[in-house]
Coordinates of C-alpha atoms in Angstrom, one line a residue:
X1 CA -214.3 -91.7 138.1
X2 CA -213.5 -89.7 135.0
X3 CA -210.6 -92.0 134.2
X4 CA -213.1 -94.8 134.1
X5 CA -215.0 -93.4 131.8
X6 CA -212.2 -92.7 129.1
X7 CA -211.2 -96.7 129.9
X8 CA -214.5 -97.6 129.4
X9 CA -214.6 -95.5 125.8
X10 CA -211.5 -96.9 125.3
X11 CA -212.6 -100.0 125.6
X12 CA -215.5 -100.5 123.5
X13 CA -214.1 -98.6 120.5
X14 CA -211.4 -101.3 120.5
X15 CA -213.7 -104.0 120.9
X16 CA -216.0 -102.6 118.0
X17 CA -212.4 -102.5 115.8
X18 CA -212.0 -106.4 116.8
X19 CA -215.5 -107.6 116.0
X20 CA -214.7 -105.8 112.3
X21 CA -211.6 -107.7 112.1
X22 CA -213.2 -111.0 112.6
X23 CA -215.4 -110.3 110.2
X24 CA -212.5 -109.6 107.9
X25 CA -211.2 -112.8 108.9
X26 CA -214.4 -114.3 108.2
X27 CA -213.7 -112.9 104.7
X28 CA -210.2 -113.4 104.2
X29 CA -211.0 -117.3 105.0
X30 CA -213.9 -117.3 102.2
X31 CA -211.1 -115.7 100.0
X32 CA -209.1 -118.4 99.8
X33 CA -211.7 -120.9 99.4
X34 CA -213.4 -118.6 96.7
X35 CA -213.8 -120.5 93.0
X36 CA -213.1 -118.4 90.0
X37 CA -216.6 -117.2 88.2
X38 CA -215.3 -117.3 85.1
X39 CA -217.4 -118.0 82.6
X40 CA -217.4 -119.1 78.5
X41 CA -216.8 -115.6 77.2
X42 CA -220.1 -115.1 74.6
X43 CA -219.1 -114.1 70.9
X44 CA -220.0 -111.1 69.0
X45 CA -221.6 -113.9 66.4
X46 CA -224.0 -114.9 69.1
X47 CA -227.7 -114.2 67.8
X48 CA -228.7 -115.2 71.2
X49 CA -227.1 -112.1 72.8
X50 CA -229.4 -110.1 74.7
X51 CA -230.0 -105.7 73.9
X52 CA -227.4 -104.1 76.0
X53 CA -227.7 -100.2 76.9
X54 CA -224.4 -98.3 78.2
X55 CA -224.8 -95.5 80.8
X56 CA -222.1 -93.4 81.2
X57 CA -223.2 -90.6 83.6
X58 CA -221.5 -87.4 83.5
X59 CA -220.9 -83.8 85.4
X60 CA -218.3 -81.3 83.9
X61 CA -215.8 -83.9 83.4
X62 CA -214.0 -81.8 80.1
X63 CA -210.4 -83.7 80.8
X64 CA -211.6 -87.2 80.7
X65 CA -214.6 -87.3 78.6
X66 CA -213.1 -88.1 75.3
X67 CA -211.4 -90.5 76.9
X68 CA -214.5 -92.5 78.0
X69 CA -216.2 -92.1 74.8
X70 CA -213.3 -93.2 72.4
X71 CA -212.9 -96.1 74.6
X72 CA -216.5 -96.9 74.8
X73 CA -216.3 -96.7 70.9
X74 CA -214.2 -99.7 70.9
X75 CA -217.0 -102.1 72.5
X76 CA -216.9 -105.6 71.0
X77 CA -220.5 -106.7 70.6
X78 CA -223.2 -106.4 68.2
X79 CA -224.1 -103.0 66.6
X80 CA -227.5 -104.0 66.5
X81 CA -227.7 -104.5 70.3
X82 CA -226.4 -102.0 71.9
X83 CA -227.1 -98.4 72.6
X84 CA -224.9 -96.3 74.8
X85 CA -226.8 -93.3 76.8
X86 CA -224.1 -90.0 77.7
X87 CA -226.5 -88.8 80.8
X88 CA -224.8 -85.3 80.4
X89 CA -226.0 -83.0 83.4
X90 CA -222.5 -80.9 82.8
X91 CA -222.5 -77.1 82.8
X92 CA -219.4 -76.3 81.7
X93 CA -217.9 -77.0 78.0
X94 CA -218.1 -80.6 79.0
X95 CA -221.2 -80.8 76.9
X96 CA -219.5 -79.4 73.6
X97 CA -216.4 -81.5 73.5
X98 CA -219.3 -84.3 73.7
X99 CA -221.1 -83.1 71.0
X100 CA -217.6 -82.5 68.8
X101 CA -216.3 -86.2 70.0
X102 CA -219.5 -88.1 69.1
X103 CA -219.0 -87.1 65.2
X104 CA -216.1 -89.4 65.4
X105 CA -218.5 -92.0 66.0
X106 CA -221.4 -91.9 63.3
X107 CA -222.0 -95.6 62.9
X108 CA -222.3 -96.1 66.9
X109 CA -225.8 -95.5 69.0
X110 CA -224.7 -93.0 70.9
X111 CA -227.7 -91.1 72.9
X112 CA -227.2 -87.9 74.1
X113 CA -229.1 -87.0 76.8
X114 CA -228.8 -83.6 78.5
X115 CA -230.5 -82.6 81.9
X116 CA -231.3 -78.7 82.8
X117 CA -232.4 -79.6 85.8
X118 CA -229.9 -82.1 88.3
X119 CA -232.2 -83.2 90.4
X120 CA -231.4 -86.8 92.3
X121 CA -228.0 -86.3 90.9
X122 CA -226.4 -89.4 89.3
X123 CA -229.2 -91.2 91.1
X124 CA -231.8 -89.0 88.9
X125 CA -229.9 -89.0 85.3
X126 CA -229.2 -93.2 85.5
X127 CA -233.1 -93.6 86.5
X128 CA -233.9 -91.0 84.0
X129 CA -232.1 -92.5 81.3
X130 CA -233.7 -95.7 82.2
X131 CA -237.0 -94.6 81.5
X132 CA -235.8 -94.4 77.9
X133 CA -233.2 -97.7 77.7
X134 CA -234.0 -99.9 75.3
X135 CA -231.6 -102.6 76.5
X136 CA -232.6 -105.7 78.6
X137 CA -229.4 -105.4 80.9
X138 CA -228.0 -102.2 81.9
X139 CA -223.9 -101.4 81.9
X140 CA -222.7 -98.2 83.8
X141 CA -219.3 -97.0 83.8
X142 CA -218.5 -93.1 85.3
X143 CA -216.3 -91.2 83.3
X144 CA -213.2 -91.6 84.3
X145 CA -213.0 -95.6 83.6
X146 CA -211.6 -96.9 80.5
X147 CA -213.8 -100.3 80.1
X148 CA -212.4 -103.5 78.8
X149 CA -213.7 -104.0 75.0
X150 CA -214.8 -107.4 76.0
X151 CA -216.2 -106.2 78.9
X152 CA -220.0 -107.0 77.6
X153 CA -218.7 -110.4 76.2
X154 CA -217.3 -111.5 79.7
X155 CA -220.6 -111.1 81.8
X156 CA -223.7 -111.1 79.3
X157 CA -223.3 -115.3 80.1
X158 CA -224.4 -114.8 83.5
X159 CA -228.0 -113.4 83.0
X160 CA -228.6 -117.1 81.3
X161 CA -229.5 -117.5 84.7
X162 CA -232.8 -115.5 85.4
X163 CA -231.9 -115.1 89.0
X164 CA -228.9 -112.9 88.4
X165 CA -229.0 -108.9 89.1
X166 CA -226.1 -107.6 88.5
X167 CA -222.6 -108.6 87.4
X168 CA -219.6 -106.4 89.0
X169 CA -216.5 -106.1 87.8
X170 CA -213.1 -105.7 89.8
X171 CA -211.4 -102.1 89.4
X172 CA -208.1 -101.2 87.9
X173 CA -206.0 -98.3 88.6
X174 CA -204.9 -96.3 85.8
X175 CA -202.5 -93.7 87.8
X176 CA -201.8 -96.4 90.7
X177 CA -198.2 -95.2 90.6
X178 CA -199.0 -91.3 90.0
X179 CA -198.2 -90.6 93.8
X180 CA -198.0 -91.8 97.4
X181 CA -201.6 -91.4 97.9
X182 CA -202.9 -92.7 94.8
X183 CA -200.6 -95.8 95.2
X184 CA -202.7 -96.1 99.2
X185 CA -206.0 -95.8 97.7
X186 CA -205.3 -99.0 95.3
X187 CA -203.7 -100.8 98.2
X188 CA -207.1 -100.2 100.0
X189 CA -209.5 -100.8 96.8
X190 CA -207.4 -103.8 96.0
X191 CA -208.4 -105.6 99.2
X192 CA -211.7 -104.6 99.0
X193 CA -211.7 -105.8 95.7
X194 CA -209.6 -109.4 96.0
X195 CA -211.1 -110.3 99.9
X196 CA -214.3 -108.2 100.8
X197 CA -215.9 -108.5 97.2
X198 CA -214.5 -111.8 96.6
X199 CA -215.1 -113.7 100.4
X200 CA -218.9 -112.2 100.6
X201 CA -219.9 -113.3 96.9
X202 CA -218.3 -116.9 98.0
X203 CA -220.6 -117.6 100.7
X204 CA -223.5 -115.9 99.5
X205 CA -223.6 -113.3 101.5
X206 CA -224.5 -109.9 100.1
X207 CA -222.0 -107.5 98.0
X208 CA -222.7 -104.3 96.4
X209 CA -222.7 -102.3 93.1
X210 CA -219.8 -100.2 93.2
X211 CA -221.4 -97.8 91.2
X212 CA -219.4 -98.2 87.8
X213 CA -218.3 -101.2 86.0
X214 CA -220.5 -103.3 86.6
X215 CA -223.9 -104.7 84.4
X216 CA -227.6 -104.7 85.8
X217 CA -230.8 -106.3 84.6
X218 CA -232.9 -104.0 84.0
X219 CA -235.8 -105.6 85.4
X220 CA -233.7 -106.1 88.7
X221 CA -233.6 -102.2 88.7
X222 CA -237.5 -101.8 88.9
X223 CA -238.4 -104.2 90.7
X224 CA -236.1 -103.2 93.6
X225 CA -237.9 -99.7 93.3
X226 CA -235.1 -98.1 90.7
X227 CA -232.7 -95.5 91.5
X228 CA -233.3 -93.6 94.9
X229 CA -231.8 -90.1 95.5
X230 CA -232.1 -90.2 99.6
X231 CA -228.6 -91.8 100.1
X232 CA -225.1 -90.3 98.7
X233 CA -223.9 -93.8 97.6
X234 CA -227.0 -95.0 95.9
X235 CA -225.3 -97.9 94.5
X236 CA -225.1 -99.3 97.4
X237 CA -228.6 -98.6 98.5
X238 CA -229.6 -100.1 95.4
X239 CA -227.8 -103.3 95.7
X240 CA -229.3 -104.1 99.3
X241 CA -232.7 -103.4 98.3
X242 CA -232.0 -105.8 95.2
X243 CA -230.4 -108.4 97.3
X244 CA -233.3 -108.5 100.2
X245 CA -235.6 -108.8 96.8
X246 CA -234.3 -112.2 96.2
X247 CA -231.7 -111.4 93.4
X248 CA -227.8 -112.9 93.1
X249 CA -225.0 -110.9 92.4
X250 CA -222.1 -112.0 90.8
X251 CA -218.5 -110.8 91.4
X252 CA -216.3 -111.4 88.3
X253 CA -212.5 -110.3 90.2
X254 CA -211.2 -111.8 86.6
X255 CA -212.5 -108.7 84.5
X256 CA -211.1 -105.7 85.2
X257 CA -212.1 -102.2 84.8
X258 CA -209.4 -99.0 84.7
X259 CA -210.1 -96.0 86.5
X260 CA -208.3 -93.1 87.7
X261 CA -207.3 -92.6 91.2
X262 CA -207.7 -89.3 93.0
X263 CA -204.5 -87.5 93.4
X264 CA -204.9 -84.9 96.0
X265 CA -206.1 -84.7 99.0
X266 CA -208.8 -82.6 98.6
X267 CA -210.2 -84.9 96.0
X268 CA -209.3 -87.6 98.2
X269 CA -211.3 -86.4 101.2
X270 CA -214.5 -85.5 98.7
X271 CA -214.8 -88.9 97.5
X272 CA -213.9 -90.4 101.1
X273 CA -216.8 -88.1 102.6
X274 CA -219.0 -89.4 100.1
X275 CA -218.7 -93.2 100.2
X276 CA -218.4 -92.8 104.4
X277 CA -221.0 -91.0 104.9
X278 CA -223.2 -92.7 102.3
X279 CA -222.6 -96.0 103.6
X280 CA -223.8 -94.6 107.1
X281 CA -226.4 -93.6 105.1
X282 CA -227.6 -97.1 104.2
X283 CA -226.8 -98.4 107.7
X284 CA -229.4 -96.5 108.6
X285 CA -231.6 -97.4 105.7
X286 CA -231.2 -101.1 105.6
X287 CA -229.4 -102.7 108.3
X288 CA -232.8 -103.3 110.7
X289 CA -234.7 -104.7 107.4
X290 CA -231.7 -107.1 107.2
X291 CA -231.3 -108.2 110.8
X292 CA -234.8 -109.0 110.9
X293 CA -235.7 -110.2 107.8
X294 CA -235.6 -114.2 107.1
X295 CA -232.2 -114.3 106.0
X296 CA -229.2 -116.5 107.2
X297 CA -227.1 -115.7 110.3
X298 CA -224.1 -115.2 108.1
X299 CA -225.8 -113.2 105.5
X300 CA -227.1 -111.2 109.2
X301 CA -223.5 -111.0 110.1
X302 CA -221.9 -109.8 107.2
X303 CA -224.6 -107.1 106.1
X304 CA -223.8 -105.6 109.8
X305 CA -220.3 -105.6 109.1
X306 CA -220.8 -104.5 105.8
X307 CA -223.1 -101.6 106.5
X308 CA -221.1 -100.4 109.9
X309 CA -217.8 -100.3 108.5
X310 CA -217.7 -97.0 107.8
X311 CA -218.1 -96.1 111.8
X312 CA -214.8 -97.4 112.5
X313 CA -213.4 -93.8 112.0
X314 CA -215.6 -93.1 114.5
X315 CA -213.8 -96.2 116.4
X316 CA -210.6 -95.1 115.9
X317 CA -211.0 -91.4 116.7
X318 CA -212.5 -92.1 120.3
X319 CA -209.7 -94.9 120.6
X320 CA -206.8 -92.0 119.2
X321 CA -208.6 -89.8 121.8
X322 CA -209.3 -91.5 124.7
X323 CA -205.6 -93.2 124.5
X324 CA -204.2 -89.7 125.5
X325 CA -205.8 -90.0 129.1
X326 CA -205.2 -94.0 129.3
X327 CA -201.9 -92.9 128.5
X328 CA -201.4 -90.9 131.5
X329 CA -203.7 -93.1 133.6
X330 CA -201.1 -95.7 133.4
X331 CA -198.0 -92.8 134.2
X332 CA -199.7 -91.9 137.0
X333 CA -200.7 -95.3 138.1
X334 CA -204.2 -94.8 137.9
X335 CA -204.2 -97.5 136.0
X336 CA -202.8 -100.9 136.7
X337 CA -200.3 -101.8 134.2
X338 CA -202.4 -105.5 134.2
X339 CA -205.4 -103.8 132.2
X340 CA -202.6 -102.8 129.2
X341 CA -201.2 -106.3 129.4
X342 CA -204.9 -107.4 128.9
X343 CA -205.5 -104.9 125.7
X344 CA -202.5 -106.8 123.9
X345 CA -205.4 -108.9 123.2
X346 CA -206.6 -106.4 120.5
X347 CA -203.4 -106.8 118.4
X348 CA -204.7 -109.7 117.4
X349 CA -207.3 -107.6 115.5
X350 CA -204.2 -105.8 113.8
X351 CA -202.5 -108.8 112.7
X352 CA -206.1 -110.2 110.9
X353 CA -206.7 -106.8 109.0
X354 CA -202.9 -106.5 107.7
X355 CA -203.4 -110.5 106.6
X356 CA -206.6 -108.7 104.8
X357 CA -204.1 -106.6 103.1
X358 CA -201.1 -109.1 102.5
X359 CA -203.1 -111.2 100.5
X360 CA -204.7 -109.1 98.5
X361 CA -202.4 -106.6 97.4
X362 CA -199.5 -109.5 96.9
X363 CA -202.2 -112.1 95.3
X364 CA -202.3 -109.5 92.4
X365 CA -198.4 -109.2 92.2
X366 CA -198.0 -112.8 91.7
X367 CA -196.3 -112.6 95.1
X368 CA -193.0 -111.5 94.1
X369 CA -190.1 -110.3 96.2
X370 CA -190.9 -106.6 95.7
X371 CA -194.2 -106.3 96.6
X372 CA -193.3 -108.1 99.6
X373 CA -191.0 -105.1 100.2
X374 CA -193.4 -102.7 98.9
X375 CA -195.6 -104.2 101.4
X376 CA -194.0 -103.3 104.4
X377 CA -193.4 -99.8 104.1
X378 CA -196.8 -99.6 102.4
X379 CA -199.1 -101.0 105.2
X380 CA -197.9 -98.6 108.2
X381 CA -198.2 -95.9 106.4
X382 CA -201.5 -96.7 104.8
X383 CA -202.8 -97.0 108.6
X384 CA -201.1 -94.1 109.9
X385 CA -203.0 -92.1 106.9
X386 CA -206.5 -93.7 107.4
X387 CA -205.8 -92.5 111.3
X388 CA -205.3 -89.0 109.9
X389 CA -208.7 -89.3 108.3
X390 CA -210.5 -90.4 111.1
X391 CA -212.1 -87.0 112.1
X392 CA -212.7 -86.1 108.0
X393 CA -214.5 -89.5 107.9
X394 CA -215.9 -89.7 111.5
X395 CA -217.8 -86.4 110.9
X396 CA -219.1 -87.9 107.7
X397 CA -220.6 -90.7 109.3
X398 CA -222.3 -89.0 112.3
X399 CA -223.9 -86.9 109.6
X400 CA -225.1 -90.2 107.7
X401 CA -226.0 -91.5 111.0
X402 CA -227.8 -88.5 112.5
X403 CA -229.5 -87.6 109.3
X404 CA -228.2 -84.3 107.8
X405 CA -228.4 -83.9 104.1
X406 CA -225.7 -82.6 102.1
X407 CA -225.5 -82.3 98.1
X408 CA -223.7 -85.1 96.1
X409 CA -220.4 -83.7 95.3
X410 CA -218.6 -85.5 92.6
X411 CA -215.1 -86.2 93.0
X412 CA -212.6 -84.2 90.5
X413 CA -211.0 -86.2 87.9
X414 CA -207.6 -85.2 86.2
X415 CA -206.6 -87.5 83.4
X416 CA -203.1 -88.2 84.8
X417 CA -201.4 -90.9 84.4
X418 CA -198.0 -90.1 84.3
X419 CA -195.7 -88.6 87.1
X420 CA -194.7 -86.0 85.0
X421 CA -198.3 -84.3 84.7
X422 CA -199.5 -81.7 87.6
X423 CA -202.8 -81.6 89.2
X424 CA -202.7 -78.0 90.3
X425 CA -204.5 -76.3 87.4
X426 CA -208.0 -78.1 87.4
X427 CA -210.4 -76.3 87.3
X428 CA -212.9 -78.8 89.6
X429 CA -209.8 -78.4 92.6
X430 CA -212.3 -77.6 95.6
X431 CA -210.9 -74.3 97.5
X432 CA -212.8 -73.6 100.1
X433 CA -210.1 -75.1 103.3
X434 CA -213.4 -77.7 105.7
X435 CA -213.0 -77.0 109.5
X436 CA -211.8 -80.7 110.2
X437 CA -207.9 -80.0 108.1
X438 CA -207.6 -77.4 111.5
X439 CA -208.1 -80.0 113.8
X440 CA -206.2 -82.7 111.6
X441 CA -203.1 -80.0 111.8
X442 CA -203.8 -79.2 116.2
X443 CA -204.1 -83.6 116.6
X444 CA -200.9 -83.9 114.7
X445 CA -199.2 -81.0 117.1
X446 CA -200.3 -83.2 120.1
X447 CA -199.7 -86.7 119.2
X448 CA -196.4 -85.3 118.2
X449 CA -196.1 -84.2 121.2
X450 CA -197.4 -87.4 122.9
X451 CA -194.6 -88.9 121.2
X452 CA -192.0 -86.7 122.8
X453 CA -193.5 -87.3 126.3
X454 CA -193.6 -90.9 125.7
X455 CA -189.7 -90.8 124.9
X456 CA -188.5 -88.6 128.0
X457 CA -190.5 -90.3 130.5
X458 CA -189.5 -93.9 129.2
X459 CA -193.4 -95.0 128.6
X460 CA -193.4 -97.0 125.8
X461 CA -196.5 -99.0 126.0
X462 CA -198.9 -96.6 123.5
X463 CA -195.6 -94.8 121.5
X464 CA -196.3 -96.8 118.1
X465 CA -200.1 -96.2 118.1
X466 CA -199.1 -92.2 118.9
X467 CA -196.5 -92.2 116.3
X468 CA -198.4 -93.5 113.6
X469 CA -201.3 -91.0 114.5
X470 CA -198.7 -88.1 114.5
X471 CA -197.5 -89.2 111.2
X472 CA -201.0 -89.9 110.1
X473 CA -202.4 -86.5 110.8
X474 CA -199.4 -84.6 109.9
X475 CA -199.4 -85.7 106.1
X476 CA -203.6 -85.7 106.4
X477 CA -203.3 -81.6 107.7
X478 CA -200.0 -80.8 105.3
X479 CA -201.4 -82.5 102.0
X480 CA -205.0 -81.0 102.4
X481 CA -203.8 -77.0 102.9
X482 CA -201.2 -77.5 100.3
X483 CA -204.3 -79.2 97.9
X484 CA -206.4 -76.4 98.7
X485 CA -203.9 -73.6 99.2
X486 CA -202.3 -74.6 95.7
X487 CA -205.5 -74.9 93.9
X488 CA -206.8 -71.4 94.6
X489 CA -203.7 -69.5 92.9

């Protein structure tokens, strides 16, 4: 009876893993149909050009700060029309290299804007600031993205059309190569980027603010209700409150915006917990509006998918767990080989989310011979390390999902983007070691041991998925106590 029930769990997680990779199919098919956006870039001569206001919200962000402002310096578009608001909530001397860098700058509308009090965190300065913005659109970039100078010039054209909210922008990656895991997280922004991004704006379907580079109309902002404070990831609450108002997004893949990638573990996990736990945040939030509202079956679809993805760590932590007992259900013969012949079925699911990934990632290399190469060393062991993250992530989501409330935490930033530079000595490193890196290390001690079984009894059929969650959770549990451990010498 027991064994039933892990088959059953079993079961449905993998089935919940296979209706997300349709939808990614779904996508991935949209990607290739997709037509470029591109649009005549507007000229600084333009007298037409609307008043443009540049947020750039910022928390104690002292080794990348300068960096945002000298590049934000460079903006090509009129002086006249543009102000740039610093939403400064810092605490540290973040706020005085600000003051010291903006002298640089005399002939450029900088606004410095400095909250006591952080309440709504990023969510409360940008809707603060906006109380204030002169400008009829709305730009945000966070502070460690260096924008293109022409950013404004690319996507201003679009707002021609009164029905357009916002405009985003496709992300570059500054320290892509810095590390192993930095080099994983663009693989995994890249196809969010190229296919999710790209195949939901193609069919209409909704998409969402990711926060920073991208462009907002103002008047989109209020009359979606402005900035709310209730979800960690309030961009994308934002944007599906803005899309079920009526308004377009556009997705501009063609104009790119450079950030830096997190390159530890710890930082890793703080941004991961955010954006998982936010999105199950908005799930909660938005997805019954959605499904009932009067909007079309794909739009239905594609929101669900949207909004749930998040709870596939949930997926694959009751599929790594549950596979243990499967596993010896089918040693034992509990379990009639037939049913594992029959769960074959679910590779299928595998093969559409590492297209998902082939296309996107080699699309942007031009498809050459070495990032074919690059791609198949890459792809296990991104998998193996977003198994490893499955119980840092799962417990993020059944937070978002059950409703507990926990502050907005930032994620560090570093300013490195060469090998050469070392991460240990900021001073944002988190030290305080979360429960789930103790369970990451005791799951990596049994699939590893799982694997060993596998090998001297000759059962084969689960010793890939094992192995890739022993590898997974082994460099998850080593690289977080070495993040934290290191930063609290």
């Amino acid at each position: 009876m027991l064994m039933n029930v892990f088959l059953v769990i079993y079961g449905l997680a993998m089935c919940f893993i296979l209706f997300y990779s349709f939808a990614q199919a779904n996508l991935l098919w949209h990607f290739f149909r997709f037509k470029d956006n591109k649009m005549p870039m507007a000229t600084v001569e333009n007298k037409a050009l609307p008043f443009v206001t540049i947020q750039l919200p910022i928390f104690n962000e002292k080794y990348v700060v300068e960096r945002l402002i000298h590049a934000i310096a460079k903006m090509q578009y009129p002086m006249n029309k543009l102000e740039i608001q610093l939403l400064d909530d810092s605490t540290d001397e973040t706020s005085d290299i600000i003051k010291e860098c903006l002298k640089t700058y005399p002939e450029v509308d900088f606004k410095y804007i400095h909250r006591v009090d952080r309440a709504g965190f990023k969510a409360g300065a940008l809707k603060e600031g906006l109380e204030i913005a002169k400008g009829e659109l709305i730009a945000i970039f966070d502070a460690d993205f260096v924008p293109d100078p022409q950013f404004l010039l690319k996507t201003v054209s679009h707002f021609e059309n009164e029905k357009v909210g916002m405009v985003q922008s496709r992300w570059g990656h500054l320290n892509e190569d810095y590390s192993l895991f930095t080099r994983l997280q663009a693989f995994a922004l890249d196809a969010h980027f190229m296919v999710e991004q790209m195949g939901r704006n193609a069919q209409k379907a909704f998409i969402n603010f990711n926060g920073t580079g991208g462009i907002w109309r103002k008047s989109c902002i209020l009359d979606a209700g402005n900035w709310h404070a209730d979800t960690l990831t309030e961009d994308l609450d934002l944007s599906y409150r803005a899309q079920q108002k009526g308004w377009e997004f556009v997705y501009r893949p063609d104009v790119v915006s450079p950030a830096e990638l997190p390159p530890v573990m710890s930082a890793i996990k703080s941004q991961q917990f955010r954006w998982t736990k936010g999105g199950a945040e908005c799930a909660k939030k938005h997805l019954g509006h959605v499904l009932t509202g009067s909007f079309p079956m794909t739009v239905k679809l594609h929101a669900a998918a949207h909004l749930l993805n998040s709870t596939i760590f949930i997926a694959i932590l009751l599929v790594s767990l549950s596979s243990i007992p499967v596993w010896w259900g089918f040693y034992k013969g509990m379990i009639p080989l037939e049913y594992f012949k029959l769960a074959a079925f679910f590779l299928f699911g595998f093969v559409i989310i590492a297209s998902v990934y082939f296309f996107a990632n080699l699309n942007l290399k031009k498809f050459t011979l070495r990032s074919f190469f690059r791609f198949l060393w890459e792809l296990p062991v991104f998998l193996a390390v977003s198994m490893g993250l499955s119980v840092h992530n799962a417990q993020a989501v059944w937070e978002g999902l059950t409703g507990k409330k926990s502050p907005f935490i930032r994620t560090p930033k570093y300013n490195l983007t060469g090998k050469g530079k070392n991460w240990v000595g900021n001073t944002y490193n988190q030290l305080k070691i979360p429960p789930t890196a103790y369970l990451e290390a005791i799951l990596a001690i049994v699939f590893s041991a799982m694997v060993i079984f596998s090998l001297f009894t000759a059962t084969y059929e689960m010793l890939v998925f094992h192995s890739m969650l022993a590898v997974g959770f082994t460099l998850v549990s080593i690289t977080s106590f070495r993040s934290y451990l290191a930063s609290a010498r």
